[in-house]
mmCIF file of C-alpha atoms in Angstrom:
data_model
loop_
_atom_site.group_PDB
_atom_site.id
_atom_site.type_symbol
_atom_site.label_atom_id
_atom_site.label_comp_id
_atom_site.label_asym_id
_atom_site.label_seq_id
_atom_site.Cartn_x
_atom_site.Cartn_y
_atom_site.Cartn_z
ATOM 1 C CA MET A 1409 120.366 116.125 124.568
ATOM 2 C CA GLY A 1410 120.309 115.732 121.797
ATOM 3 C CA ILE A 1411 117.130 117.271 119.603
ATOM 4 C CA ILE A 1412 115.411 116.457 116.514
ATOM 5 C CA THR A 1413 115.230 119.053 113.716
ATOM 6 C CA ASP A 1414 114.375 117.357 110.306
ATOM 7 C CA PHE A 1415 111.657 114.583 110.376
ATOM 8 C CA ASN A 1416 109.866 112.791 106.939
ATOM 9 C CA LYS A 1417 107.033 110.365 106.595
ATOM 10 C CA TRP A 1418 107.099 107.552 104.327
ATOM 11 C CA ASP A 1419 103.095 108.028 103.104
ATOM 12 C CA LEU A 1420 102.398 104.192 102.203
ATOM 13 C CA GLU A 1421 99.262 105.695 100.194
ATOM 14 C CA LYS A 1422 101.251 107.252 97.509
ATOM 15 C CA GLY A 1423 104.397 105.407 98.246
ATOM 16 C CA GLN A 1424 105.698 109.253 98.612
ATOM 17 C CA TRP A 1425 107.428 111.331 101.566
ATOM 18 C CA ILE A 1426 105.468 113.756 103.284
ATOM 19 C CA ALA A 1427 106.131 115.935 105.961
ATOM 20 C CA PRO A 1428 104.371 114.676 109.253
ATOM 21 C CA ASN A 1429 101.977 115.778 111.863
ATOM 22 C CA PRO A 1430 103.270 115.717 114.917
ATOM 23 C CA SER A 1431 101.100 111.607 116.032
ATOM 24 C CA GLN A 1432 103.719 110.579 112.906
ATOM 25 C CA TYR A 1433 107.343 111.534 114.526
ATOM 26 C CA GLY A 1434 107.560 108.862 116.897
ATOM 27 C CA ARG A 1435 107.857 106.613 113.341
ATOM 28 C CA SER A 1436 109.947 109.154 110.984
ATOM 29 C CA PHE A 1437 113.448 110.143 109.490
ATOM 30 C CA ALA A 1438 115.100 111.798 111.740
ATOM 31 C CA PHE A 1439 117.756 112.696 112.969
ATOM 32 C CA ALA A 1440 118.891 114.126 116.137
ATOM 33 C CA ASN A 1441 121.398 116.547 116.655
ATOM 34 C CA TYR A 1442 123.877 116.376 119.728
ATOM 35 C CA GLU A 1443 126.662 119.103 120.732
ATOM 36 C CA ASN A 1444 129.590 120.115 118.718
ATOM 37 C CA ILE A 1445 132.932 119.166 119.970
ATOM 38 C CA ILE A 1446 135.832 121.791 119.204
ATOM 39 C CA ASN A 1447 139.181 120.203 119.994
ATOM 40 C CA ASP A 1448 140.784 122.607 117.795
ATOM 41 C CA PRO A 1449 139.311 125.296 116.254
ATOM 42 C CA SER A 1450 141.480 125.705 113.103
ATOM 43 C CA LYS A 1451 140.428 121.572 111.671
ATOM 44 C CA ASN A 1452 136.940 120.975 109.694
ATOM 45 C CA ILE A 1453 133.924 118.964 111.358
ATOM 46 C CA ASN A 1454 134.631 115.584 111.299
ATOM 47 C CA TYR A 1455 130.633 113.730 111.247
ATOM 48 C CA ILE A 1456 129.909 110.945 113.728
ATOM 49 C CA ILE A 1457 126.448 109.623 112.569
ATOM 50 C CA ILE A 1458 125.062 106.310 114.950
ATOM 51 C CA SER A 1459 122.297 104.607 112.923
ATOM 52 C CA ALA A 1460 121.218 101.219 115.048
ATOM 53 C CA GLY A 1461 118.765 100.823 113.414
ATOM 54 C CA THR A 1462 116.036 102.093 116.272
ATOM 55 C CA ARG A 1463 113.195 104.444 115.491
ATOM 56 C CA VAL A 1464 112.177 108.215 118.399
ATOM 57 C CA GLU A 1465 109.095 106.798 119.870
ATOM 58 C CA ASP A 1466 112.017 103.486 121.040
ATOM 59 C CA HIS A 1467 113.111 106.351 122.879
ATOM 60 C CA THR A 1468 111.725 108.869 123.857
ATOM 61 C CA LYS A 1469 107.783 110.505 124.164
ATOM 62 C CA LYS A 1470 108.636 114.284 123.103
ATOM 63 C CA PHE A 1471 109.572 113.582 120.141
ATOM 64 C CA GLN A 1472 111.553 116.404 119.875
ATOM 65 C CA GLU A 1473 114.907 115.517 122.129
ATOM 66 C CA ILE A 1474 117.065 113.085 122.684
ATOM 67 C CA LYS A 1475 118.979 112.153 126.111
ATOM 68 C CA GLU A 1476 122.098 111.248 125.812
ATOM 69 C CA ASN A 1477 122.069 108.718 127.639
ATOM 70 C CA LYS A 1478 120.033 106.039 124.760
ATOM 71 C CA VAL A 1479 121.942 103.776 122.263
ATOM 72 C CA ARG A 1480 125.110 104.883 124.260
ATOM 73 C CA ILE A 1481 125.458 108.721 122.996
ATOM 74 C CA ASP A 1482 126.902 109.755 125.864
ATOM 75 C CA TYR A 1483 129.375 107.411 126.112
ATOM 76 C CA VAL A 1484 129.990 108.649 122.529
ATOM 77 C CA LEU A 1485 130.526 112.113 123.319
ATOM 78 C CA ASP A 1486 132.665 111.988 126.297
ATOM 79 C CA TYR A 1487 135.016 109.140 124.552
ATOM 80 C CA LEU A 1488 135.833 112.329 121.621
ATOM 81 C CA LYS A 1489 136.552 114.912 124.201
ATOM 82 C CA HIS A 1490 139.148 113.429 124.182
ATOM 83 C CA LYS A 1491 140.827 113.381 120.462
ATOM 84 C CA LYS A 1492 142.736 115.681 119.137
ATOM 85 C CA GLU A 1493 140.281 116.147 115.604
ATOM 86 C CA ASN A 1494 137.256 117.740 116.107
ATOM 87 C CA TYR A 1495 133.576 116.457 115.776
ATOM 88 C CA CYS A 1496 129.482 116.413 115.669
ATOM 89 C CA VAL A 1497 127.138 113.332 116.699
ATOM 90 C CA MET A 1498 124.382 112.394 115.719
ATOM 91 C CA LEU A 1499 121.850 109.965 116.441
ATOM 92 C CA TYR A 1500 119.554 108.546 112.741
ATOM 93 C CA LEU A 1501 115.876 107.340 113.604
ATOM 94 C CA MET A 1502 114.439 104.925 110.952
ATOM 95 C CA ASP A 1503 110.991 105.331 109.530
ATOM 96 C CA ALA A 1504 109.335 102.155 110.511
ATOM 97 C CA ASP A 1505 107.088 102.291 107.850
ATOM 98 C CA ALA A 1506 109.514 102.802 104.172
ATOM 99 C CA PRO A 1507 110.858 100.324 102.517
ATOM 100 C CA ILE A 1508 113.948 100.705 103.936
ATOM 101 C CA ILE A 1509 115.319 100.821 100.070
ATOM 102 C CA GLU A 1510 113.759 104.698 101.108
ATOM 103 C CA ASP A 1511 115.754 105.386 103.911
ATOM 104 C CA ALA A 1512 118.798 104.912 102.017
ATOM 105 C CA LYS A 1513 118.347 107.331 99.229
ATOM 106 C CA LEU A 1514 115.921 110.093 101.413
ATOM 107 C CA PHE A 1515 119.685 109.371 103.586
ATOM 108 C CA ALA A 1516 122.294 109.350 100.905
ATOM 109 C CA GLU A 1517 119.965 113.164 100.496
ATOM 110 C CA TYR A 1518 121.682 113.668 103.583
ATOM 111 C CA ILE A 1519 124.731 113.580 103.060
ATOM 112 C CA ASP A 1520 125.274 114.589 100.082
ATOM 113 C CA GLY A 1521 124.126 118.060 102.036
ATOM 114 C CA LEU A 1522 126.959 117.802 104.320
ATOM 115 C CA SER A 1523 130.082 116.766 101.924
ATOM 116 C CA ILE A 1524 129.974 120.139 100.104
ATOM 117 C CA LEU A 1525 130.029 122.406 103.105
ATOM 118 C CA PRO A 1526 133.503 123.523 102.797
ATOM 119 C CA THR A 1527 133.688 123.005 107.030
ATOM 120 C CA THR A 1528 133.089 119.084 107.183
ATOM 121 C CA ASN A 1529 136.436 117.048 106.963
ATOM 122 C CA SER A 1530 134.511 113.353 106.983
ATOM 123 C CA ILE A 1531 131.016 111.769 106.903
ATOM 124 C CA ASN A 1532 131.532 108.410 109.226
ATOM 125 C CA LEU A 1533 128.621 106.649 109.624
ATOM 126 C CA ILE A 1534 128.260 103.631 111.656
ATOM 127 C CA ASN A 1535 125.707 100.757 111.095
ATOM 128 C CA LEU A 1536 124.537 98.998 113.291
ATOM 129 C CA SER A 1537 121.932 95.339 111.692
ATOM 130 C CA LYS A 1538 119.236 96.301 109.391
ATOM 131 C CA CYS A 1539 121.656 99.834 109.156
ATOM 132 C CA SER A 1540 124.271 97.939 107.376
ATOM 133 C CA ALA A 1541 122.001 96.862 105.451
ATOM 134 C CA MET A 1542 120.652 99.590 104.301
ATOM 135 C CA ASN A 1543 123.706 101.944 104.063
ATOM 136 C CA PHE A 1544 125.204 99.347 101.978
ATOM 137 C CA TYR A 1545 123.443 100.773 99.724
ATOM 138 C CA VAL A 1546 123.919 104.116 100.553
ATOM 139 C CA PRO A 1547 126.345 104.589 98.790
ATOM 140 C CA ARG A 1548 124.917 104.298 94.801
ATOM 141 C CA PHE A 1549 122.008 107.280 95.123
ATOM 142 C CA PHE A 1550 125.085 109.346 95.511
ATOM 143 C CA GLN A 1551 124.593 112.926 93.556
ATOM 144 C CA ASN A 1552 127.678 115.003 94.857
ATOM 145 C CA GLU A 1553 131.548 112.515 93.830
ATOM 146 C CA ILE A 1554 133.204 114.398 97.173
ATOM 147 C CA SER A 1555 130.269 112.626 99.050
ATOM 148 C CA PHE A 1556 132.370 109.477 98.232
ATOM 149 C CA LYS A 1557 135.541 110.872 98.229
ATOM 150 C CA LYS A 1558 134.337 112.270 102.409
ATOM 151 C CA THR A 1559 132.458 109.332 103.700
ATOM 152 C CA ASN A 1560 133.464 105.940 105.743
ATOM 153 C CA MET A 1561 131.333 103.794 106.762
ATOM 154 C CA TYR A 1562 131.722 101.058 108.970
ATOM 155 C CA ASN A 1563 128.964 97.296 109.302
ATOM 156 C CA ILE A 1564 128.749 95.492 111.304
ATOM 157 C CA ALA A 1565 126.556 92.274 113.100
ATOM 158 C CA SER A 1566 125.224 92.993 109.230
ATOM 159 C CA PRO A 1567 122.772 90.798 108.656
ATOM 160 C CA TYR A 1568 123.481 90.802 104.689
ATOM 161 C CA ALA A 1569 121.192 87.466 104.033
ATOM 162 C CA GLY A 1570 119.027 88.125 106.623
ATOM 163 C CA THR A 1571 118.114 87.590 109.729
ATOM 164 C CA LYS A 1572 115.283 84.882 110.659
ATOM 165 C CA MET A 1573 114.821 87.314 113.629
ATOM 166 C CA ALA A 1574 113.231 90.095 111.483
ATOM 167 C CA SER A 1575 111.418 85.941 109.368
ATOM 168 C CA PRO A 1576 107.805 85.655 111.218
ATOM 169 C CA ALA A 1577 107.108 83.179 108.951
ATOM 170 C CA ILE A 1578 110.293 81.481 110.160
ATOM 171 C CA PHE A 1579 110.761 81.665 113.616
ATOM 172 C CA TYR A 1580 107.438 81.494 114.214
ATOM 173 C CA PRO A 1581 107.979 77.422 113.914
ATOM 174 C CA GLU A 1582 111.255 77.184 115.605
ATOM 175 C CA VAL A 1583 109.404 79.014 118.510
ATOM 176 C CA GLU A 1584 106.661 76.844 118.508
ATOM 177 C CA LYS A 1585 108.368 73.343 118.517
ATOM 178 C CA LEU A 1586 110.806 75.478 121.157
ATOM 179 C CA VAL A 1587 108.449 75.626 123.237
ATOM 180 C CA HIS A 1588 106.234 72.727 123.203
ATOM 181 C CA GLY A 1589 109.654 70.434 123.612
ATOM 182 C CA LYS A 1590 110.487 72.166 126.984
ATOM 183 C CA ILE A 1591 106.322 72.274 127.744
ATOM 184 C CA ASN A 1592 104.283 69.216 127.453
ATOM 185 C CA ASN A 1593 100.964 70.628 128.482
ATOM 186 C CA ASN A 1594 99.432 71.615 125.152
ATOM 187 C CA LEU A 1595 96.826 73.810 126.724
ATOM 188 C CA LEU A 1596 99.585 75.835 128.436
ATOM 189 C CA ALA A 1597 102.573 75.561 124.969
ATOM 190 C CA ASN A 1598 99.822 77.508 123.242
ATOM 191 C CA PHE A 1599 99.314 80.199 126.122
ATOM 192 C CA VAL A 1600 102.787 80.277 126.218
ATOM 193 C CA TYR A 1601 103.490 80.309 122.039
ATOM 194 C CA ASN A 1602 100.794 83.169 121.902
ATOM 195 C CA ASN A 1603 102.380 84.954 124.600
ATOM 196 C CA LEU A 1604 105.960 85.268 123.293
ATOM 197 C CA ILE A 1605 104.600 86.157 119.962
ATOM 198 C CA LYS A 1606 102.265 88.498 121.469
ATOM 199 C CA ILE A 1607 105.840 90.212 122.780
ATOM 200 C CA TYR A 1608 108.042 90.167 119.608
ATOM 201 C CA GLU A 1609 105.635 91.335 117.573
ATOM 202 C CA SER A 1610 105.148 94.373 120.519
ATOM 203 C CA VAL A 1611 108.853 94.389 119.449
ATOM 204 C CA SER A 1612 108.743 94.977 116.123
ATOM 205 C CA SER A 1613 107.123 98.473 113.526
ATOM 206 C CA ASN A 1614 105.526 95.150 111.655
ATOM 207 C CA SER A 1615 106.166 97.107 108.808
ATOM 208 C CA HIS A 1616 109.512 97.257 105.964
ATOM 209 C CA MET A 1617 111.901 98.582 108.621
ATOM 210 C CA ASP A 1618 111.349 95.312 110.657
ATOM 211 C CA TYR A 1619 110.012 93.273 107.096
ATOM 212 C CA ASP A 1620 113.152 93.521 104.785
ATOM 213 C CA ILE A 1621 115.761 91.973 106.287
ATOM 214 C CA ALA A 1622 113.817 88.860 105.999
ATOM 215 C CA ILE A 1623 115.019 85.589 105.346
ATOM 216 C CA PRO A 1624 113.561 85.467 101.499
ATOM 217 C CA GLY A 1625 110.217 84.250 102.209
ATOM 218 C CA GLY A 1626 110.196 84.316 105.273
ATOM 219 C CA VAL A 1627 107.325 87.283 106.179
ATOM 220 C CA PHE A 1628 103.460 86.201 105.528
ATOM 221 C CA ASP A 1629 101.751 86.565 103.083
ATOM 222 C CA GLU A 1630 99.189 89.196 104.317
ATOM 223 C CA LYS A 1631 102.017 91.120 105.196
ATOM 224 C CA LYS A 1632 103.617 91.322 101.499
ATOM 225 C CA ASP A 1633 102.739 94.854 101.037
ATOM 226 C CA VAL A 1634 104.724 96.505 103.738
ATOM 227 C CA TYR A 1635 107.486 93.884 102.464
ATOM 228 C CA ASP A 1636 110.278 94.662 100.422
ATOM 229 C CA GLU A 1637 112.134 91.066 98.982
ATOM 230 C CA ASN A 1638 114.563 92.276 96.923
ATOM 231 C CA PHE A 1639 116.089 94.252 99.014
ATOM 232 C CA ILE A 1640 118.120 91.979 100.660
ATOM 233 C CA LYS A 1641 117.850 89.216 97.279
ATOM 234 C CA ASN A 1642 119.718 92.297 95.970
ATOM 235 C CA ILE A 1643 122.057 93.806 98.445
ATOM 236 C CA PHE A 1644 125.000 92.904 96.515
ATOM 237 C CA SER A 1645 123.893 94.045 93.292
ATOM 238 C CA GLU A 1646 126.804 95.204 91.466
ATOM 239 C CA GLU A 1647 124.935 98.821 91.142
ATOM 240 C CA ASN A 1648 125.830 98.942 95.131
ATOM 241 C CA ILE A 1649 129.548 97.109 95.454
ATOM 242 C CA THR A 1650 130.719 99.642 93.077
ATOM 243 C CA SER A 1651 129.450 102.619 94.929
ATOM 244 C CA ILE A 1652 131.083 101.099 97.903
ATOM 245 C CA LYS A 1653 134.272 100.644 97.244
ATOM 246 C CA GLN A 1654 134.090 104.611 95.531
ATOM 247 C CA LEU A 1655 134.155 104.927 98.904
ATOM 248 C CA ASN A 1656 136.636 106.607 101.032
ATOM 249 C CA THR A 1657 136.972 104.011 103.534
ATOM 250 C CA PHE A 1658 135.037 100.444 104.382
ATOM 251 C CA LYS A 1659 135.262 98.560 107.109
ATOM 252 C CA ASN A 1660 132.590 94.825 107.655
ATOM 253 C CA LEU A 1661 133.207 94.603 112.066
ATOM 254 C CA ILE A 1662 131.872 90.958 113.210
ATOM 255 C CA THR A 1663 130.003 90.520 116.010
ATOM 256 C CA GLY A 1664 130.001 87.234 117.684
ATOM 257 C CA ILE A 1665 129.120 85.192 121.444
ATOM 258 C CA ASP A 1666 131.537 83.526 123.332
ATOM 259 C CA GLY A 1667 131.990 81.848 126.244
ATOM 260 C CA ASN A 1668 132.897 85.020 128.163
ATOM 261 C CA THR A 1669 129.790 86.800 127.062
ATOM 262 C CA LEU A 1670 126.908 86.049 129.524
ATOM 263 C CA ASP A 1671 129.416 86.187 132.109
ATOM 264 C CA GLU A 1672 130.161 89.711 130.955
ATOM 265 C CA ALA A 1673 126.003 90.757 130.900
ATOM 266 C CA ILE A 1674 125.395 89.085 134.060
ATOM 267 C CA LYS A 1675 128.271 90.538 135.436
ATOM 268 C CA THR A 1676 127.153 94.297 134.150
ATOM 269 C CA LYS A 1677 123.219 93.433 134.325
ATOM 270 C CA ASN A 1678 123.179 93.728 130.874
ATOM 271 C CA PHE A 1679 120.019 92.555 130.678
ATOM 272 C CA THR A 1680 119.573 93.029 126.529
ATOM 273 C CA GLY A 1681 122.727 90.805 126.193
ATOM 274 C CA ILE A 1682 122.048 87.430 128.773
ATOM 275 C CA GLY A 1683 119.025 87.803 126.162
ATOM 276 C CA LEU A 1684 120.564 87.260 123.207
ATOM 277 C CA CYS A 1685 123.280 84.948 124.576
ATOM 278 C CA LEU A 1686 119.893 82.650 125.563
ATOM 279 C CA LEU A 1687 118.383 83.748 121.219
ATOM 280 C CA ASP A 1688 121.433 82.642 120.844
ATOM 281 C CA LYS A 1689 122.068 78.776 122.283
ATOM 282 C CA ALA A 1690 117.648 78.493 121.539
ATOM 283 C CA PHE A 1691 117.894 79.423 117.660
ATOM 284 C CA PHE A 1692 120.732 79.833 116.462
ATOM 285 C CA GLN A 1693 123.383 76.754 117.870
ATOM 286 C CA GLU A 1694 125.810 79.025 119.487
ATOM 287 C CA LYS A 1695 126.946 80.117 116.291
ATOM 288 C CA SER A 1696 125.693 84.482 116.320
ATOM 289 C CA ASP A 1697 125.703 87.738 118.391
ATOM 290 C CA GLY A 1698 122.126 85.987 119.131
ATOM 291 C CA MET A 1699 120.432 87.901 116.388
ATOM 292 C CA VAL A 1700 122.475 87.088 113.482
ATOM 293 C CA TYR A 1701 124.699 84.188 112.713
ATOM 294 C CA VAL A 1702 128.619 85.277 111.988
ATOM 295 C CA PHE A 1703 129.013 83.550 109.232
ATOM 296 C CA ASN A 1704 126.236 85.630 107.861
ATOM 297 C CA GLN A 1705 128.084 88.331 109.210
ATOM 298 C CA ARG A 1706 130.904 87.361 106.606
ATOM 299 C CA LYS A 1707 129.056 87.052 103.696
ATOM 300 C CA VAL A 1708 130.485 90.226 102.506
ATOM 301 C CA GLU A 1709 134.191 89.187 102.844
ATOM 302 C CA PRO A 1710 134.286 87.538 99.214
ATOM 303 C CA ILE A 1711 132.175 89.820 97.174
ATOM 304 C CA LEU A 1712 134.380 92.392 98.099
ATOM 305 C CA GLY A 1713 138.301 90.851 98.919
ATOM 306 C CA ILE A 1714 138.318 92.581 102.027
ATOM 307 C CA GLU A 1715 139.041 90.959 105.801
ATOM 308 C CA SER A 1716 136.725 91.618 108.697
ATOM 309 C CA ILE A 1717 137.602 93.074 111.801
ATOM 310 C CA ARG A 1718 136.417 90.224 114.625
ATOM 311 C CA LEU A 1719 134.545 92.399 117.950
ATOM 312 C CA LYS A 1720 135.696 90.580 120.888
ATOM 313 C CA SER A 1721 132.944 88.449 122.808
ATOM 314 C CA THR A 1722 129.939 90.548 122.058
ATOM 315 C CA HIS A 1723 126.563 89.940 121.464
ATOM 316 C CA HIS A 1724 124.210 91.899 118.968
ATOM 317 C CA ALA A 1725 123.760 95.518 121.462
ATOM 318 C CA VAL A 1726 127.314 96.919 121.128
ATOM 319 C CA ASN A 1727 126.266 100.051 121.853
ATOM 320 C CA THR A 1728 125.186 98.352 125.460
ATOM 321 C CA ILE A 1729 129.178 97.052 125.726
ATOM 322 C CA THR A 1730 131.167 100.168 127.127
ATOM 323 C CA ARG A 1731 134.153 97.979 126.468
ATOM 324 C CA SER A 1732 133.076 97.450 122.531
ATOM 325 C CA MET A 1733 131.373 100.466 121.773
ATOM 326 C CA ALA A 1734 135.628 101.978 122.317
ATOM 327 C CA GLU A 1735 136.836 99.066 120.362
ATOM 328 C CA ILE A 1736 134.797 100.023 117.223
ATOM 329 C CA LEU A 1737 135.085 103.966 117.808
ATOM 330 C CA GLY A 1738 139.457 103.345 118.247
ATOM 331 C CA ILE A 1739 138.637 102.245 114.583
ATOM 332 C CA VAL A 1740 136.771 104.904 113.822
ATOM 333 C CA CYS A 1741 139.050 107.395 115.352
ATOM 334 C CA ASP A 1742 142.174 105.798 113.786
ATOM 335 C CA THR A 1743 140.907 105.862 109.879
ATOM 336 C CA ILE A 1744 139.679 109.600 111.221
ATOM 337 C CA ASP A 1745 143.598 109.989 111.956
ATOM 338 C CA GLU A 1746 144.839 109.079 109.087
ATOM 339 C CA ASP A 1747 147.265 110.260 106.665
ATOM 340 C CA ASP A 1748 145.136 111.413 103.209
ATOM 341 C CA GLU A 1749 147.827 109.438 100.940
ATOM 342 C CA LYS A 1750 147.103 106.684 103.872
ATOM 343 C CA LYS A 1751 143.922 105.623 103.512
ATOM 344 C CA VAL A 1752 143.030 103.115 101.144
ATOM 345 C CA PHE A 1753 139.473 101.443 100.968
ATOM 346 C CA TYR A 1754 141.054 97.616 101.210
ATOM 347 C CA LYS A 1755 142.598 98.504 104.392
ATOM 348 C CA LYS A 1756 142.424 94.995 107.136
#
């Protein structure tokens, strides 16, 4: 069971972090701490922090604990028990209302605190989707030099240029066009379209957490007070790039749907995966992982002069695919196992 020990809430009116009351826990900045895996008492701890771009209320109603099967933490724990190093597994939960850059600042402060512990060997950030974008900002806010030396970052399915799935001003017209193209009855088409939008908005945070990764110009004017257009526009700022290059390791992992992805999702009854495959076909010209175009995920390559790692036949919800999780964890553990003198930032 993951125990949540830290809560911080962004106050939109005051523009600052506050201590939340219990009714706000579900949408607060938080970490769930799982068990320490001690395979060798003589060695220090490698922190595995999984940032899946979700909030507390996505996983639990108790707001004090999160089960291991959420985001497949159970698989992560089981995988690491068979390794020779020591690990501490954590799940990061985003604040639903804070500008994502404010999440990044607070996250950096947390990493600074871990890095100065003498028992910390490494801090490994496994970032999915919007958290890849968020954590691309994180190193620029480090206050401790040792934070750079101890941090390994793995960005997965990164929407470096934003995504239409977080851009209602772009996405809604596409949905409407698709529905009216399939349904000849205008009244019925409008009914279906309106209900699809209701479902979309019930899943969305309807705030910075989702809108900040919109394609510039993709958020309606009435939502501009909970939208930071500069977040995506400045993701490849000089400050960010310079800071990322100081990390011990940075790897960019690509997800993309191919001819086998849907078949595997159907066979394993992965309904999230099936839905993403359908979205890829309907809205991304079969050139995405169901949420983010593959070419979008690659935009960091010329910026940093690196090659990405293409995960095998993988839709956006990589944490729902055991095979993909094993591939990701293998990359992370191989990096941790390397001798320090062999580690280089541009490791392919």
